[in-house]
JSON list of C-alpha atoms and ligand atoms in Angstrom, two decimals:
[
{"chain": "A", "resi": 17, "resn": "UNK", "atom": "CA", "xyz": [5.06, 22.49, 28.09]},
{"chain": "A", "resi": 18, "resn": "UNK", "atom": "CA", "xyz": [6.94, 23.61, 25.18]},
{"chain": "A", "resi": 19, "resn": "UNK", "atom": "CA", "xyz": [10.78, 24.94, 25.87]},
{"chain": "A", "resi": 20, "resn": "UNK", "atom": "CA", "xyz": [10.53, 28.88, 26.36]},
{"chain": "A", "resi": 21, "resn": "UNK", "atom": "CA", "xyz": [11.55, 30.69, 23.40]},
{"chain": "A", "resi": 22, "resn": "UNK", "atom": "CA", "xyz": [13.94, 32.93, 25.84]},
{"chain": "A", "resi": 23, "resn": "UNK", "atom": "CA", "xyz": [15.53, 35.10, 23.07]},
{"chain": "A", "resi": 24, "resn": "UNK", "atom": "CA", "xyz": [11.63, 36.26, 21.94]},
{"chain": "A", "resi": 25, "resn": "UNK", "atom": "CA", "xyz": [11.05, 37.04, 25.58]},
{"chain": "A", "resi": 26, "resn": "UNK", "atom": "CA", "xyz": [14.96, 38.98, 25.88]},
{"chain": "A", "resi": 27, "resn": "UNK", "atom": "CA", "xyz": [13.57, 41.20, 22.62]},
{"chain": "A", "resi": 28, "resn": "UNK", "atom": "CA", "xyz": [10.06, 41.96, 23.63]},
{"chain": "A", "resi": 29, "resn": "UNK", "atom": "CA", "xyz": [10.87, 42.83, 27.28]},
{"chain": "A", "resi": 30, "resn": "UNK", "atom": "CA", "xyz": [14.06, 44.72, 27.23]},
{"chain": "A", "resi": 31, "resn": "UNK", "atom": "CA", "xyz": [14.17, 47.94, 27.01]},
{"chain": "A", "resi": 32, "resn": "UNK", "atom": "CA", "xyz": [10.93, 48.27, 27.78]},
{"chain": "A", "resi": 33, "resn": "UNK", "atom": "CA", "xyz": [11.12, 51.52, 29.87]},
{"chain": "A", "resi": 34, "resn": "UNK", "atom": "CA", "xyz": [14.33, 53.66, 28.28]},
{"chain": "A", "resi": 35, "resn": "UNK", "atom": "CA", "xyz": [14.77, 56.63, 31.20]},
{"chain": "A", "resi": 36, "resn": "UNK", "atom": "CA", "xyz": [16.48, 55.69, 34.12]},
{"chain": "A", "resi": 37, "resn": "UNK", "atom": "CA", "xyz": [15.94, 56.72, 37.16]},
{"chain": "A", "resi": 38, "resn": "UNK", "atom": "CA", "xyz": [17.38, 57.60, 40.17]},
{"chain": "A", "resi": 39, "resn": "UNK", "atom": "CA", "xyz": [16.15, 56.56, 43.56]},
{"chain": "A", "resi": 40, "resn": "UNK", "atom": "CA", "xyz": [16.73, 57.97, 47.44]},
{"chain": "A", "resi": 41, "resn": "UNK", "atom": "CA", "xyz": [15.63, 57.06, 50.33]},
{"chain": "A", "resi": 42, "resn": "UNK", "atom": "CA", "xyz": [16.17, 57.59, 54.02]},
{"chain": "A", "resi": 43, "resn": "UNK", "atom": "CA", "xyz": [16.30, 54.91, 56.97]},
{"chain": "A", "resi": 44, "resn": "UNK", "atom": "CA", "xyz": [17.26, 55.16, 60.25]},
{"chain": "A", "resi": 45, "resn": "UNK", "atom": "CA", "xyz": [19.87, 57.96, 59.78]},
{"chain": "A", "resi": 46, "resn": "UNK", "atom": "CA", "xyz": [21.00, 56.88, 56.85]},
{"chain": "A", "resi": 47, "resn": "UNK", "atom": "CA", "xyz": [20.58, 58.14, 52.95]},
{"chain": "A", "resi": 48, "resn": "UNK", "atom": "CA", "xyz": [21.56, 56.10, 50.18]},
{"chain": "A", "resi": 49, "resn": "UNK", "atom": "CA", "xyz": [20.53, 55.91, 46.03]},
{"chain": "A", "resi": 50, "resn": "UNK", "atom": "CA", "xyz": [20.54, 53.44, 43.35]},
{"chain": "A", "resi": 51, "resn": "UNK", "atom": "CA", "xyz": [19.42, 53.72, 39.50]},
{"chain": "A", "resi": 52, "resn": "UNK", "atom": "CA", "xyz": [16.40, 52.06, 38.21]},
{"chain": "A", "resi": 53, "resn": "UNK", "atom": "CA", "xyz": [15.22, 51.17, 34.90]},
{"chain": "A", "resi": 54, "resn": "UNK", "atom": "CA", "xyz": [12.01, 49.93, 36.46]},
{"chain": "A", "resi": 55, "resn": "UNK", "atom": "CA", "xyz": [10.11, 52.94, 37.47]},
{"chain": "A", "resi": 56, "resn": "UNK", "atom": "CA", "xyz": [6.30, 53.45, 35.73]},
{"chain": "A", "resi": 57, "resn": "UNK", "atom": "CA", "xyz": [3.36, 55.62, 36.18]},
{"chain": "A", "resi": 58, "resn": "UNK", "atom": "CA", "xyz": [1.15, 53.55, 38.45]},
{"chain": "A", "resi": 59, "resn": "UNK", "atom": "CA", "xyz": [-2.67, 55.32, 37.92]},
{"chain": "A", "resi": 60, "resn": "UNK", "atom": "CA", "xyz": [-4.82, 56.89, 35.82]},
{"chain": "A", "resi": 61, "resn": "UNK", "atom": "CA", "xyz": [-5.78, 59.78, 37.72]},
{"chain": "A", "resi": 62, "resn": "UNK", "atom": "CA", "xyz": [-4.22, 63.28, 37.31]},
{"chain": "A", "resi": 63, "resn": "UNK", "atom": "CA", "xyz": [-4.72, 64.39, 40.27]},
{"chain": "A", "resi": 64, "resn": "UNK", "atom": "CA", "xyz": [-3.70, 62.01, 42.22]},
{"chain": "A", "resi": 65, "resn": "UNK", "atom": "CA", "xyz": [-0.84, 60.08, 40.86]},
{"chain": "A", "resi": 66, "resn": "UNK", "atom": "CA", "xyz": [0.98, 57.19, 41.62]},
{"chain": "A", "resi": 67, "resn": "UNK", "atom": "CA", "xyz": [4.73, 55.77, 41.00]},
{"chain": "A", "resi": 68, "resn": "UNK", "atom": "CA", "xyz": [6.02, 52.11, 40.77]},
{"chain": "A", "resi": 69, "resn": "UNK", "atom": "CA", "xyz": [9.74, 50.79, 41.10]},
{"chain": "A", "resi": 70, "resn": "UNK", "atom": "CA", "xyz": [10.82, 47.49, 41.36]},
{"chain": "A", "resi": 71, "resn": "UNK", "atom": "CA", "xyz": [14.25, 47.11, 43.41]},
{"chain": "A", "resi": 72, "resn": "UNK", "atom": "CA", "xyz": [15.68, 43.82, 43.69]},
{"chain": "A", "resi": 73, "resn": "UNK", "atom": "CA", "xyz": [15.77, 42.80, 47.65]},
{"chain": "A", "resi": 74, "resn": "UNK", "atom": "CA", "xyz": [19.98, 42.29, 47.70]},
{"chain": "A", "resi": 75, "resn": "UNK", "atom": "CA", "xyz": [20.02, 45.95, 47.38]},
{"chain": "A", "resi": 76, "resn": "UNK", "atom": "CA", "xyz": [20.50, 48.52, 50.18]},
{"chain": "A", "resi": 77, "resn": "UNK", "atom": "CA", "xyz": [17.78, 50.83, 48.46]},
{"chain": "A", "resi": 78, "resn": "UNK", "atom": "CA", "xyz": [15.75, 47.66, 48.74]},
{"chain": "A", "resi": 79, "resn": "UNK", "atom": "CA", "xyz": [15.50, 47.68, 52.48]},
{"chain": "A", "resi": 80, "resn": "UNK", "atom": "CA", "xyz": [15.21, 51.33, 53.42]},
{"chain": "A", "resi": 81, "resn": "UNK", "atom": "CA", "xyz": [12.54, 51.73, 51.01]},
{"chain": "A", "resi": 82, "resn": "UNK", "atom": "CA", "xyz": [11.12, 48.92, 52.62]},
{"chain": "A", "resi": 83, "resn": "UNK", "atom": "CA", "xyz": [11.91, 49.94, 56.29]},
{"chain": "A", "resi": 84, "resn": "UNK", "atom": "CA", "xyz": [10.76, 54.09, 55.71]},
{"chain": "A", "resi": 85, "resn": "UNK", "atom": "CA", "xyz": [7.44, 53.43, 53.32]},
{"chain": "A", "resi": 86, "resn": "UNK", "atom": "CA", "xyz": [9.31, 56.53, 51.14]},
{"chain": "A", "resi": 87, "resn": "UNK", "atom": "CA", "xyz": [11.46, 57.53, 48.31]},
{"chain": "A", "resi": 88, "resn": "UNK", "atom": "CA", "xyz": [12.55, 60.07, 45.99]},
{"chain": "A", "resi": 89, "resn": "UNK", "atom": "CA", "xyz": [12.40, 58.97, 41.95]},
{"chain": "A", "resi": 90, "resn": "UNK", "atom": "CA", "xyz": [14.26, 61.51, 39.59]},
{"chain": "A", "resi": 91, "resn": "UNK", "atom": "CA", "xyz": [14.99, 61.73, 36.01]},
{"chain": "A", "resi": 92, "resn": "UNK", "atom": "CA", "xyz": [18.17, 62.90, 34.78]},
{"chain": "A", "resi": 93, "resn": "UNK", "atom": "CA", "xyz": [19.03, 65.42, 32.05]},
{"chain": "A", "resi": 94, "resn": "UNK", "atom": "CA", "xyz": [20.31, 64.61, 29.06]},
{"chain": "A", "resi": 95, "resn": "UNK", "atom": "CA", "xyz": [20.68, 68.20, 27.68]},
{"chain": "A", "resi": 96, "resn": "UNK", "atom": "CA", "xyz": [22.15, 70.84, 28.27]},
{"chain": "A", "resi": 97, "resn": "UNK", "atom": "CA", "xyz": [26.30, 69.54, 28.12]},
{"chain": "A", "resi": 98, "resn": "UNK", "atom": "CA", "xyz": [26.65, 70.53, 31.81]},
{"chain": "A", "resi": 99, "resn": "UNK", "atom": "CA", "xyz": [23.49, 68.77, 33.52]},
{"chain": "A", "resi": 100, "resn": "UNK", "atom": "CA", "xyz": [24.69, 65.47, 31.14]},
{"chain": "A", "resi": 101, "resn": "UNK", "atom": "CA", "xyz": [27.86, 65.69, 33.04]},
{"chain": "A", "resi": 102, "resn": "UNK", "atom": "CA", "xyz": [26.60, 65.72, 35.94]},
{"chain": "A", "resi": 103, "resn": "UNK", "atom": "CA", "xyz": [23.56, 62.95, 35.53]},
{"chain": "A", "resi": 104, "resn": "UNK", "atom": "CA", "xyz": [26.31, 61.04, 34.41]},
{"chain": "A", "resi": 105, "resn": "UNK", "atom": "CA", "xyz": [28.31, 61.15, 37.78]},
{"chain": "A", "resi": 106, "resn": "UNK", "atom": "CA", "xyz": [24.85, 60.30, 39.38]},
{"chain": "A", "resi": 107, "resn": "UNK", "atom": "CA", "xyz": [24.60, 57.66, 37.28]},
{"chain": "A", "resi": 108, "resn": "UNK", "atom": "CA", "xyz": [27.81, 56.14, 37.89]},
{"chain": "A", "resi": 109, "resn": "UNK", "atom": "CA", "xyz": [27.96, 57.32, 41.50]},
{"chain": "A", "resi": 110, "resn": "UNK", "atom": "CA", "xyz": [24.70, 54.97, 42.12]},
{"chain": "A", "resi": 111, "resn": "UNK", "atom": "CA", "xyz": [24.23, 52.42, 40.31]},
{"chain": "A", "resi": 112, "resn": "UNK", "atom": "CA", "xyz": [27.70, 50.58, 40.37]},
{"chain": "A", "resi": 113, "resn": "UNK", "atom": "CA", "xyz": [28.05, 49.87, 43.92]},
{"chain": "A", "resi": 114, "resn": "UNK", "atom": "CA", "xyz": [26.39, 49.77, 47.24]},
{"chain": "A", "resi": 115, "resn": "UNK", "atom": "CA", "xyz": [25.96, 51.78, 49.89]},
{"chain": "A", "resi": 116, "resn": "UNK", "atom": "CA", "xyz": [26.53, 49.05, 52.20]},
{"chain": "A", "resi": 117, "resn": "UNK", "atom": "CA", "xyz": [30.78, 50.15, 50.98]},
{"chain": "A", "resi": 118, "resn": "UNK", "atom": "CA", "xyz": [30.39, 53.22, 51.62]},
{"chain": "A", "resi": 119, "resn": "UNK", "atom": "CA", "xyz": [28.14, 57.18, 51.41]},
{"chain": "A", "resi": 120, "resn": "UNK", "atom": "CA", "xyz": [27.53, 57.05, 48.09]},
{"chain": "A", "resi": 121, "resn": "UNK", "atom": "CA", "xyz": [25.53, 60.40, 48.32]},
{"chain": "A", "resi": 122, "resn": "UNK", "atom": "CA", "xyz": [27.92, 62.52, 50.05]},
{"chain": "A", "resi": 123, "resn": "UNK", "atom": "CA", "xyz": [29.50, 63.31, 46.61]},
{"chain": "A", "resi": 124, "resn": "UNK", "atom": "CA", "xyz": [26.15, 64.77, 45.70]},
{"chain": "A", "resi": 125, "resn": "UNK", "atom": "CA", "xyz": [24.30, 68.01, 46.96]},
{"chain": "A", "resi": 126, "resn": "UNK", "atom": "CA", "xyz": [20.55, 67.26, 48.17]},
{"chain": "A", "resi": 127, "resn": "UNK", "atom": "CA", "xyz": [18.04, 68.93, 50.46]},
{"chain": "A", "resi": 128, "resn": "UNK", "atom": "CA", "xyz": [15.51, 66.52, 52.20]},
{"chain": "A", "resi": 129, "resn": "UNK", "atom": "CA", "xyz": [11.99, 66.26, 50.43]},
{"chain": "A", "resi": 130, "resn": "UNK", "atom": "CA", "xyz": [8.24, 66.09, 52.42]},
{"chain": "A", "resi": 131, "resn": "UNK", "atom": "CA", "xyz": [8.87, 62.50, 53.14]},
{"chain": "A", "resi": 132, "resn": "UNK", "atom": "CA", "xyz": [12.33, 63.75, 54.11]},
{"chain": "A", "resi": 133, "resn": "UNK", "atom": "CA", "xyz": [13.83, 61.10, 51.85]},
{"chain": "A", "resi": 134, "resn": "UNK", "atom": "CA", "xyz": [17.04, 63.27, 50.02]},
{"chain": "A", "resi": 135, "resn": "UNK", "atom": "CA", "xyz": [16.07, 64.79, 46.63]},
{"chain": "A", "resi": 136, "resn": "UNK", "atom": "CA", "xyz": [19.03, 65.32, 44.15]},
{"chain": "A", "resi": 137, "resn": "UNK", "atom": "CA", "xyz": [19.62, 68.98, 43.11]},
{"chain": "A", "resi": 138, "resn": "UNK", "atom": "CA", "xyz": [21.46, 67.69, 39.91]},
{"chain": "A", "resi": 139, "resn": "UNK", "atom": "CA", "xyz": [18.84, 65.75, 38.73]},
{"chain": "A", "resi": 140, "resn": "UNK", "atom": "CA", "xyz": [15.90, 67.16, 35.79]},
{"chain": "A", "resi": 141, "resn": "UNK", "atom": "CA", "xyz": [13.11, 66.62, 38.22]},
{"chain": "A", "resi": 142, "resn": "UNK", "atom": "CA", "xyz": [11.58, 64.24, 41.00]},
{"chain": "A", "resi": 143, "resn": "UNK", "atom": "CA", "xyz": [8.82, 63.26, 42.39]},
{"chain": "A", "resi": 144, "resn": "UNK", "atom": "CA", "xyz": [8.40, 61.70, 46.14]},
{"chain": "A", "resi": 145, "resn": "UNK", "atom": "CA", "xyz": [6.63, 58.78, 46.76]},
{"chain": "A", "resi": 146, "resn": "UNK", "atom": "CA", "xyz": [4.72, 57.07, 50.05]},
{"chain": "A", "resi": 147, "resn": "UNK", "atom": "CA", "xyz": [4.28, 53.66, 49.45]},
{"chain": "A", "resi": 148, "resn": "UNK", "atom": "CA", "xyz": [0.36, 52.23, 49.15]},
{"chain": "A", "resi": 149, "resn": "UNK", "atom": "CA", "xyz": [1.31, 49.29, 48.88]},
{"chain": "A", "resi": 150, "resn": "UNK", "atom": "CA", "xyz": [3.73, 46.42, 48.05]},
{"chain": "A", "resi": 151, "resn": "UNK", "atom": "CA", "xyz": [4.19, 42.97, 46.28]},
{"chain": "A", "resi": 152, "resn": "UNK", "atom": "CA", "xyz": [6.83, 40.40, 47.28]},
{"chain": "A", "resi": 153, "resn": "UNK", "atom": "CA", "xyz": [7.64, 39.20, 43.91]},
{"chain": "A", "resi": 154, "resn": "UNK", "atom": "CA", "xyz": [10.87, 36.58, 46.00]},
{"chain": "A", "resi": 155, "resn": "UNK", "atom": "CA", "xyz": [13.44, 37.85, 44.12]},
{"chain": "A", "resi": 156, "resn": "UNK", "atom": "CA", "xyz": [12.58, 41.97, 44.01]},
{"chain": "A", "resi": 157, "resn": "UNK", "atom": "CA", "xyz": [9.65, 43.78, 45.89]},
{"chain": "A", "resi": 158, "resn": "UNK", "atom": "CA", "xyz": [7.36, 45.95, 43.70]},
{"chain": "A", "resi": 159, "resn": "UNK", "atom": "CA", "xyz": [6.44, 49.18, 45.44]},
{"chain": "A", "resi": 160, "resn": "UNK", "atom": "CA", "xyz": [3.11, 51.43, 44.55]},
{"chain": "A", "resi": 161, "resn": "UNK", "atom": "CA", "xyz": [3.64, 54.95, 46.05]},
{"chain": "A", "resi": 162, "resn": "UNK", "atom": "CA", "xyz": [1.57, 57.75, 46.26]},
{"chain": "A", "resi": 163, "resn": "UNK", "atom": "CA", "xyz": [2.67, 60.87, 44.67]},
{"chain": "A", "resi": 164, "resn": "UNK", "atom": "CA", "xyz": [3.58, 63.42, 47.55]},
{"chain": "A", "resi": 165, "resn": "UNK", "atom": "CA", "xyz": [5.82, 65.99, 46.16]},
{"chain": "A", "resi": 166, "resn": "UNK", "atom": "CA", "xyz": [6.88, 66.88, 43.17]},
{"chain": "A", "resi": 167, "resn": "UNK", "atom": "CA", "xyz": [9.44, 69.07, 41.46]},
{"chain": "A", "resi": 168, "resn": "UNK", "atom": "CA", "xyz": [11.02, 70.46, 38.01]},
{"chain": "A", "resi": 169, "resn": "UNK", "atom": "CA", "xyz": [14.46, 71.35, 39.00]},
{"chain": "A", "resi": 170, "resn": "UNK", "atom": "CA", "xyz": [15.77, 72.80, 35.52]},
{"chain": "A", "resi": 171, "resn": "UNK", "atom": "CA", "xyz": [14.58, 72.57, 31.71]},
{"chain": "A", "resi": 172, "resn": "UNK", "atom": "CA", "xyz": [16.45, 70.01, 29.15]},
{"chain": "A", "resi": 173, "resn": "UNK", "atom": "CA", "xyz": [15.96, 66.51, 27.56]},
{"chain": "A", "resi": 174, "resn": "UNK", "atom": "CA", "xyz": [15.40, 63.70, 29.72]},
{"chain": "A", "resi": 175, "resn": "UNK", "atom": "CA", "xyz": [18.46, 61.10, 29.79]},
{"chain": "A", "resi": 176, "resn": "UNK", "atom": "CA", "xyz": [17.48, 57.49, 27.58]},
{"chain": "A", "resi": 177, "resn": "UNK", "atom": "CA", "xyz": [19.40, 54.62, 28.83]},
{"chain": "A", "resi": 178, "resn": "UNK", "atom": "CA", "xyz": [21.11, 53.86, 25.23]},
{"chain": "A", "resi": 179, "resn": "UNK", "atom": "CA", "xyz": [23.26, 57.15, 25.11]},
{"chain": "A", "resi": 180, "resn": "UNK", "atom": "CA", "xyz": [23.92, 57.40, 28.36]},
{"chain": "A", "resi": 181, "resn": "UNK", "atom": "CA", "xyz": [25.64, 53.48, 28.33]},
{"chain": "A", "resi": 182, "resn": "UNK", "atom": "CA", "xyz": [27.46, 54.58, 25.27]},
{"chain": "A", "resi": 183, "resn": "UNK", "atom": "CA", "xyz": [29.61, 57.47, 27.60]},
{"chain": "A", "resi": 184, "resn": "UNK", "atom": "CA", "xyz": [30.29, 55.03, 30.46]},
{"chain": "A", "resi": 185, "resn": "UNK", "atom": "CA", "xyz": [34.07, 54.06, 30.87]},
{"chain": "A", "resi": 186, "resn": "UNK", "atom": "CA", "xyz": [34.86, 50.64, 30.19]},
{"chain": "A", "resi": 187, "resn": "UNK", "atom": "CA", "xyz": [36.36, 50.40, 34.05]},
{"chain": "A", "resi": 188, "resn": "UNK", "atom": "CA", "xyz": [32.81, 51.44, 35.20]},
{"chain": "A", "resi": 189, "resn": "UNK", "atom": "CA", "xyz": [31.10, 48.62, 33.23]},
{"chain": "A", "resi": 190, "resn": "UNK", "atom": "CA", "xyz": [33.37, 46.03, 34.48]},
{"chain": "A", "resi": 191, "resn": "UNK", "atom": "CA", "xyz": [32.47, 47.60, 38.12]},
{"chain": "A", "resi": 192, "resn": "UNK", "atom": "CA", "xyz": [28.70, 47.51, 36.94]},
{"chain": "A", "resi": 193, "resn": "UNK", "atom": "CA", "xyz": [29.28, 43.52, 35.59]},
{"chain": "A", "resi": 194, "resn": "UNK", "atom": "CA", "xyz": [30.97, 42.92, 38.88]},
{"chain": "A", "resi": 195, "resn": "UNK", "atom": "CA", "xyz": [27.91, 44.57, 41.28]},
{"chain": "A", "resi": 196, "resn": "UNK", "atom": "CA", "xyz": [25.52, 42.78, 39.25]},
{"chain": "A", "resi": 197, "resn": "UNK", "atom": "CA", "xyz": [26.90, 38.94, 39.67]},
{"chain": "A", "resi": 198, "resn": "UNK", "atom": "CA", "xyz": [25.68, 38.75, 43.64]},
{"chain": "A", "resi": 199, "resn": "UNK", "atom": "CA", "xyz": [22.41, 40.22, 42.68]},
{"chain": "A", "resi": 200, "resn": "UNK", "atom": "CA", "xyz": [21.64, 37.53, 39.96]},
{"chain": "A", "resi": 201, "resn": "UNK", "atom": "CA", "xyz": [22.65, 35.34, 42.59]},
{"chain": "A", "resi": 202, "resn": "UNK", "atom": "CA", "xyz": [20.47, 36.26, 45.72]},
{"chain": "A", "resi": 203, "resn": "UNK", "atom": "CA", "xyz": [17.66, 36.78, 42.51]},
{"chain": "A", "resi": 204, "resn": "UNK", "atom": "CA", "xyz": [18.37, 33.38, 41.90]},
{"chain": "A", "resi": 205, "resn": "UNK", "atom": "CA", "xyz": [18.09, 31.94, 45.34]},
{"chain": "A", "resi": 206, "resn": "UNK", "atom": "CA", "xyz": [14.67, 33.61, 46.21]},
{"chain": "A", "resi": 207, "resn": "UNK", "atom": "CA", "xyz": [13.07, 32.30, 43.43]},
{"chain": "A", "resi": 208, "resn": "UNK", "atom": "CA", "xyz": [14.15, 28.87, 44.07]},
{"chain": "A", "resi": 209, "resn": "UNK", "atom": "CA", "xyz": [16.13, 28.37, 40.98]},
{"chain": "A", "resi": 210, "resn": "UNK", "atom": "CA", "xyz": [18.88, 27.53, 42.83]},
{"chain": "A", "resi": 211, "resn": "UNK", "atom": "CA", "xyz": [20.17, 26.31, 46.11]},
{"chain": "B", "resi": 325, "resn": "FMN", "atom": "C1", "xyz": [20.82, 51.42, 34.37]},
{"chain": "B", "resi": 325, "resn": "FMN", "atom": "C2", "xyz": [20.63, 50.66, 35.66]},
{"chain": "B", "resi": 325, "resn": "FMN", "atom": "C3", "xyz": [19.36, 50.17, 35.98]},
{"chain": "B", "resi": 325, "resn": "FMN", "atom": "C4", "xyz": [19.14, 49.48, 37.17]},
{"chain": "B", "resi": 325, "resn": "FMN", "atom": "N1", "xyz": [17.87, 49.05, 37.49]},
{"chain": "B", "resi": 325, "resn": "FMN", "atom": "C5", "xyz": [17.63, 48.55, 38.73]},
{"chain": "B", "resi": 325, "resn": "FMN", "atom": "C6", "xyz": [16.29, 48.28, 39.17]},
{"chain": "B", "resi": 325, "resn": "FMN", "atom": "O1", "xyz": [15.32, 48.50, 38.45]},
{"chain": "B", "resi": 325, "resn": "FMN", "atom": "N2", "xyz": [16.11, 47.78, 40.42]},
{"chain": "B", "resi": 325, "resn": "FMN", "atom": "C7", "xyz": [17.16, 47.55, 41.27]},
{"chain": "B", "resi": 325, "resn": "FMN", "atom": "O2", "xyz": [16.94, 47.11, 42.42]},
{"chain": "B", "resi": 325, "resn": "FMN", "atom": "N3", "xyz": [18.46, 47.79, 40.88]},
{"chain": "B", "resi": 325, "resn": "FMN", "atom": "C8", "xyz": [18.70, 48.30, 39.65]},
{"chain": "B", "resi": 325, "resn": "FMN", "atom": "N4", "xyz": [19.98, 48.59, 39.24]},
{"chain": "B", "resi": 325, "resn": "FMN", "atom": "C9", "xyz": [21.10, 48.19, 40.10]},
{"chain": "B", "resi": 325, "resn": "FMN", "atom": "C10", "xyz": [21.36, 49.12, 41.28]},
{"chain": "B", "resi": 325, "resn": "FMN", "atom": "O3", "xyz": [21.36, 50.48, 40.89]},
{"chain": "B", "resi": 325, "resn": "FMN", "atom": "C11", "xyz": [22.73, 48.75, 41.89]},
{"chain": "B", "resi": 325, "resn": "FMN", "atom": "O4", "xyz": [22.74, 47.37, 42.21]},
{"chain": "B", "resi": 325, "resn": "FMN", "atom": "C12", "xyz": [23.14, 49.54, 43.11]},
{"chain": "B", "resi": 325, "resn": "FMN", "atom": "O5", "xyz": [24.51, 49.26, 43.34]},
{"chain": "B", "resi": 325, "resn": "FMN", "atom": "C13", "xyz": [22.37, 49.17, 44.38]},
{"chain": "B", "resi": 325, "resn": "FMN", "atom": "O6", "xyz": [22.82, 50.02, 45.42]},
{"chain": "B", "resi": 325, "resn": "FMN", "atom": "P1", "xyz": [22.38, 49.88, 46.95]},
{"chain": "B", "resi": 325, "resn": "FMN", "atom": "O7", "xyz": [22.83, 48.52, 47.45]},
{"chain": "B", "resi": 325, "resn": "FMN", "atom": "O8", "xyz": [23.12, 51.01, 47.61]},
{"chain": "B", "resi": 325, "resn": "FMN", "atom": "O9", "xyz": [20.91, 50.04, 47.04]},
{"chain": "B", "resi": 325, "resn": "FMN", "atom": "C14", "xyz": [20.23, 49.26, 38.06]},
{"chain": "B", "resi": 325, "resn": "FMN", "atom": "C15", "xyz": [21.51, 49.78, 37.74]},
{"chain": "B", "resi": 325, "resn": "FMN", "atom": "C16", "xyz": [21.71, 50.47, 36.56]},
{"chain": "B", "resi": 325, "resn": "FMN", "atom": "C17", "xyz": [23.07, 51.05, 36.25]}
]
């Protein structure tokens, strides 16, 4: 087999899917988030529509989602000023550490959804999602959810990944950096590529 041209595979896959997302669940007790950049329509039919998300199996999010069969996906608002601000904070607030250290959704106001997994009353809207059906993929798990509930929760412009990095604190990258290195790792592991 030729080598694997992996700069032609870096530019055609990333970026891919611009909007991140942020996901809740509930487990035993608990609540907990993290964002996504790996949540898709998963059907065809309008009345009856389904969600994916991929979430990599080091992750908390990972094994309640697992453990419950539910979750909440949002989008965040990128418009007006205020609801930036505060999809910002969300953004921040999940996706640079794990709720293994600590609540990271006490800091945000919720009320629970149908599946009773929290939905976030910052976010631009939701929708909640039983899971159909799942694929171990080693390193992350793929989960297909049917769409339960749904909700618009105010009017603006959804966030896009590329602005949003662009008003994250350098500190909060170097957190990000730091979350991400055992991740890669554990990724790593499962799929063999390493001992
Ligand atoms: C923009 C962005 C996209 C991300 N995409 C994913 C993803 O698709 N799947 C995933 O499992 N983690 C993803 N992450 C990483 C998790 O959000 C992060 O590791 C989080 O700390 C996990 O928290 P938990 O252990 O509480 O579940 C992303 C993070 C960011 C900031």
């Amino acid at each position: 087999m030729s080598e694997l041209d992996l700069k032609a595979a870096d530019y055609t896959l990333s970026g891919l899917r611009p909007f991140p997302v942020a996901v809740t669940a509930v487990h035993e007790g608990r609540a907990n988030g993290l964002m996504s950049l790996s949540a898709g329509s998963g059907g065809i039919i309008p009345e009856a529509p389904r969600v994916t998300i991929s979430l990599t199996k080091y992750n908390l999010t990972h094994h309640m989602v697992l453990g419950s069969g539910v979750f909440v996906m949002h989008l965040l608002a990128a418009t007006p000023e205020p609801a930036l601000e505060a999809s910002m904070k969300i953004l921040m607030g999940l996706g640079g550490s794990s709720g293994r250290d600590g609540d990271k959704l006490a800091a945000f106001g919720t009320k629970p959804g149908v599946t009773g997994a929290p939905i976030l009353l910052d976010a631009l809207s939701y929708v909640e999602g039983r899971v159909v059906g799942t694929l171990d993929a080693e390193e992350n798990t793929i989960f297909l959810a049917d769409v339960v509930g749904a909700g618009v929760l105010r009017e603006g412009e959804r966030l896009r990944i590329g602005p949003a990095w662009g008003r994250l604190p350098k500190e909060w990258i170097e957190q990000y950096e730091a979350n991400h290195v055992p991740q890669l790792e554990n990724a790593r592991r499962n799929r063999g590529l390493v001992d």
